[in-house]
Amino acid sequence: MALSHEAQSTRHKARVLIIAGSDSGGGAGIQGDIKTVTCLGGYAATAITALTAQNTQGVFGIHEIPEAFIRQQIAAVLDDIGADAIKTGMLHRASVIETVASCIASAQRPLVLDPVMFAKGGAALLQPDAVATLKERLIPLAALVTPNIPEAEHLSGLSVRTADDMQHAAERILALGCTAVLIKGGHLEGDTVSDLLVTEDSSELFTQPRLDTIHTHGTGCALASAIATGLAQGLSLSAAVKRGRAYVRKAIEQAPGLGKGHGPLWHGHTING
């Protein structure tokens, strides 16, 4: 017997709407996000903000998507399929950020905001004048913001060199109106990588030994998407971060070694817990 529509609706996979740019190399961006959400048992839908020509060696071109079409993609997904969480990645100019913010401002769904500013090879993926718009329009809507060290410095206006610096920068970003901040410490030196999760009431430090590899393209995208999937599945923020970090670490450990530069992760693995 076929399930009724109501019965089917209670059995759906956790739905994650990803609003981000496309990576032609498949390691980061929309492609990496879809792989991550799928491997963690969620259902990924997308609104593409830009097309990039890139590989493991860099970004060679960006083709911008008109704001009206970005808006149409978001509406098409939310009006029909729906979403249990939203994840944003590359939003490369102020007008795109404004469009996305206006589309999701009233959405009663957790937003995981990955403030993508630079590609792994150093190419700028966010126009300088868009940072203020990101702070004013989108960060206040976020359940979690996930900057790496350079991004945290840009958003906070502080230099970040130590764990104490990470705390101060997170508090400065938290003051912009988001619910939580996860500063990723991979850019800091040392044999241990520490990520710091800060909310208004608590701080939690996650640490693990550093992996000696250049195959880390897409780690930030994968982590944010993994956390968004966890939130969509009903995990607490701390549990979603913990599982997301474990997923990304295994994906780095199993990286296929593709390309001549910063190679992609291996997203196609499963993880318990």
C-alpha atoms as one frame of an Amber mdcrd trajectory, in Angstrom:
protein
   0.000   0.000   0.000   1.341   3.429  -0.909   2.031   5.790   1.943  -0.170
   8.851   2.280   1.397  12.247   1.674   1.270  12.927   5.417   3.016   9.643
   6.244   5.659  10.259   3.618   6.358  13.731   4.992   7.331  12.278   8.370
   9.917   9.992   6.766  11.861  12.460   4.625  15.591  12.724   4.718  16.818
  15.820   6.514  16.703  18.542   3.851  19.604  20.963   3.455  19.373  23.901
   1.066  22.873  24.875  -0.064  23.326  28.405  -1.419  26.839  28.598  -2.818
  29.093  28.650  -5.854  29.955  25.768  -8.158  33.467  24.269  -8.203  34.237
  22.725 -11.584  36.953  20.620  -9.940  34.366  18.971  -7.717  36.264  19.341
  -4.449  34.592  22.334  -2.856  31.517  24.498  -3.358  28.182  23.034  -4.400
  29.746  19.780  -5.550  31.564  19.133  -2.283  28.505  20.204  -0.310  26.168
  17.781  -2.091  28.595  14.902  -1.542  28.897  15.712   2.158  25.177  16.039
   2.827  24.450  12.836   0.926  27.142  10.810   2.689  25.775  11.898   6.066
  22.272  10.786   5.198  20.683  14.093   4.253  18.969  15.386   1.130  20.775
  18.247  -0.631  19.054  20.914  -2.713  20.883  23.900  -4.167  20.781  27.492
  -5.309  23.928  28.286  -7.287  25.336  31.793  -6.845  28.273  31.633  -9.275
  30.057  29.261 -11.635  33.804  28.955 -11.226  36.449  27.485 -13.499  38.843
  25.984 -10.985  40.926  22.954 -10.149  43.461  22.008  -7.501  45.814  24.762
  -8.671  43.508  27.750  -8.454  40.473  29.685  -9.652  40.723  30.741 -13.297
  37.351  32.372 -13.867  34.064  33.288 -12.208  30.757  33.527 -14.072  28.196
  35.458 -12.057  24.580  34.332 -11.750  21.952  37.120 -11.911  20.363  37.918
  -8.558  16.853  37.359  -9.921  17.765  33.790 -10.860  19.367  33.137  -7.466
  16.135  34.317  -5.873  14.128  32.074  -8.186  16.220  29.016  -7.293  15.781
  29.596  -3.552  12.044  30.144  -3.865  11.601  27.061  -6.058  13.225  24.857
  -3.431  11.646  26.351  -0.324   8.142  26.570  -1.807   8.069  22.891  -2.777
  10.753  20.657  -1.273  11.407  22.753   1.821  14.484  22.719   4.043  15.372
  21.709   7.594  18.606  23.727   7.499  20.287  26.183   5.138  23.992  26.422
   4.388  25.597  29.335   2.568  29.016  29.343   0.945  30.395  31.578  -1.794
  28.357  34.790  -1.974  30.836  36.853  -3.914  29.290  40.325  -4.056  27.129
  42.585  -1.907  24.046  42.361  -4.120  24.084  38.559  -3.902  24.315  38.720
  -0.104  21.395  41.154  -0.029  19.351  38.836  -2.240  20.045  35.749  -0.140
  19.354  37.579   3.121  16.006  38.848   1.857  15.022  35.363   0.685  15.759
  33.571   3.942  15.171  36.294   6.549  11.818  34.853   7.590  12.823  31.206
   7.286  12.464  29.324  10.566  15.450  27.094   9.835  19.005  27.100  11.211
  21.481  28.842   8.906  25.105  27.689   8.827  27.093  30.505   7.220  30.516
  29.695   5.807  31.965  33.161   5.034  33.919  32.076   1.965  36.447  34.812
   1.256  39.441  33.028  -0.253  40.060  29.863  -2.255  42.614  27.373  -0.951
  45.178  28.788  -3.366  44.574  32.350  -2.161  42.218  33.695  -4.840  39.677
  36.210  -3.504  36.108  34.860  -3.623  34.393  37.770  -1.875  34.599  41.338
  -3.135  36.055  43.709  -0.504  32.967  45.936  -0.360  30.765  42.910   0.341
  32.220  42.236   3.804  30.174  45.017   5.405  27.004  43.670   3.809  27.798
  40.187   5.068  28.161  41.547   8.599  25.030  43.668   8.483  22.585  41.503
   6.546  23.470  37.812   6.775  25.522  37.116   9.891  22.671  38.259  12.193
  20.498  35.513  10.649  22.989  32.726  11.304  22.749  29.945  13.854  26.457
  29.355  13.224  29.253  31.198  11.406  32.307  29.078  10.484  35.293  31.300
   9.598  38.845  30.081   9.246  41.604  32.241  10.735  41.988  34.742   7.835
  38.197  35.099   7.621  37.896  35.536  11.374  40.491  38.300  11.209  38.570
  40.077   8.440  35.252  39.788  10.251  36.532  40.731  13.708  39.222  43.253
  12.802  41.576  41.434  15.186  44.832  39.581  14.644  44.467  35.886  15.491
  47.614  34.022  16.502  46.640  32.137  19.666  43.709  30.353  21.275  42.990
  33.479  23.320  42.921  35.484  20.094  40.399  33.011  18.677  38.161  33.577
  21.705  38.321  37.361  21.358  37.649  37.221  17.612  34.714  34.849  18.127
  33.191  37.178  20.698  33.561  40.097  18.291  31.810  38.124  15.524  29.154
  36.914  17.952  28.369  40.552  18.701  27.268  40.947  15.066  24.120  39.021
  15.961  24.693  35.353  15.168  23.935  32.598  17.675  27.303  30.826  17.572
  30.754  31.024  15.973  33.117  28.179  15.116  36.613  29.472  14.384  38.661
  26.871  12.526  42.301  26.892  13.616  43.945  25.044  10.757  45.919  28.115
   9.656  47.680  28.402  13.001  51.053  26.709  13.455  51.624  23.632  15.578
  51.176  19.872  15.619  47.608  20.183  16.919  44.630  21.718  15.127  42.098
  23.404  17.401  38.639  24.674  16.480  36.776  26.889  18.936  32.978  26.916
  19.245  31.660  29.992  21.058  28.105  30.883  22.026  26.822  33.592  24.339
  26.989  31.174  27.263  29.885  28.821  26.549  33.097  27.997  24.727  34.139
  24.525  23.587  37.551  23.641  22.168  37.883  20.730  19.737  41.420  19.466
  19.124  43.092  16.775  17.048  46.596  16.018  15.734  47.463  17.830  12.513
  47.568  15.758   9.338  50.625  16.443   7.158  48.987  16.810   3.738  48.244
  19.367   1.055  45.051  17.564   0.047  42.634  19.769   1.941  40.660  21.483
  -0.825  37.051  21.794   0.284  37.511  21.191   4.014  35.631  24.352   5.017
  32.723  23.629   2.687  32.491  20.042   3.873  32.575  20.975   7.550  29.852
  23.618   7.258  27.655  21.271   5.204  28.230  18.428   7.642  27.189  20.629
  10.557  24.121  21.861   8.673  23.158  18.249   8.008  23.515  17.423  11.682
  21.310  20.341  12.686  18.746  19.323  10.064  18.752  15.834  11.589  18.099
  17.197  15.065  21.605  16.984  16.559  22.691  19.577  19.077  25.162  22.154
  17.790  28.040  20.608  19.734  27.205  17.104  18.493  26.863  18.337  14.904
  30.277  20.018  15.112  31.878  16.922  16.640  30.472  14.613  13.962  31.291
  17.083  11.205  34.924  17.327  12.292  35.216  13.537  12.399  33.730  13.287
   8.901  36.130  15.867   7.471  39.161  14.311   9.135  38.382  10.914   7.633
  37.794  12.571   4.250  41.262  14.152   4.471  42.862  10.871   5.552  41.324
   9.131   2.539  42.027  11.949   0.033  42.607  10.425  -3.419  45.623  12.596
  -4.262  44.117  14.091  -7.415  45.565  17.078  -9.257  48.836  18.953  -9.091
  47.963  21.320  -6.251  45.725  21.300  -3.176  43.830  18.118  -3.894  40.232
  17.362  -2.927  38.959  15.272  -0.036  37.395  11.861  -0.403  33.796  12.607
   0.530  32.514   9.137  -0.288  32.847   7.476   3.077  30.422   6.781   5.889
  30.843   7.610   9.541  29.103   6.258  12.600  27.586   8.481  15.245
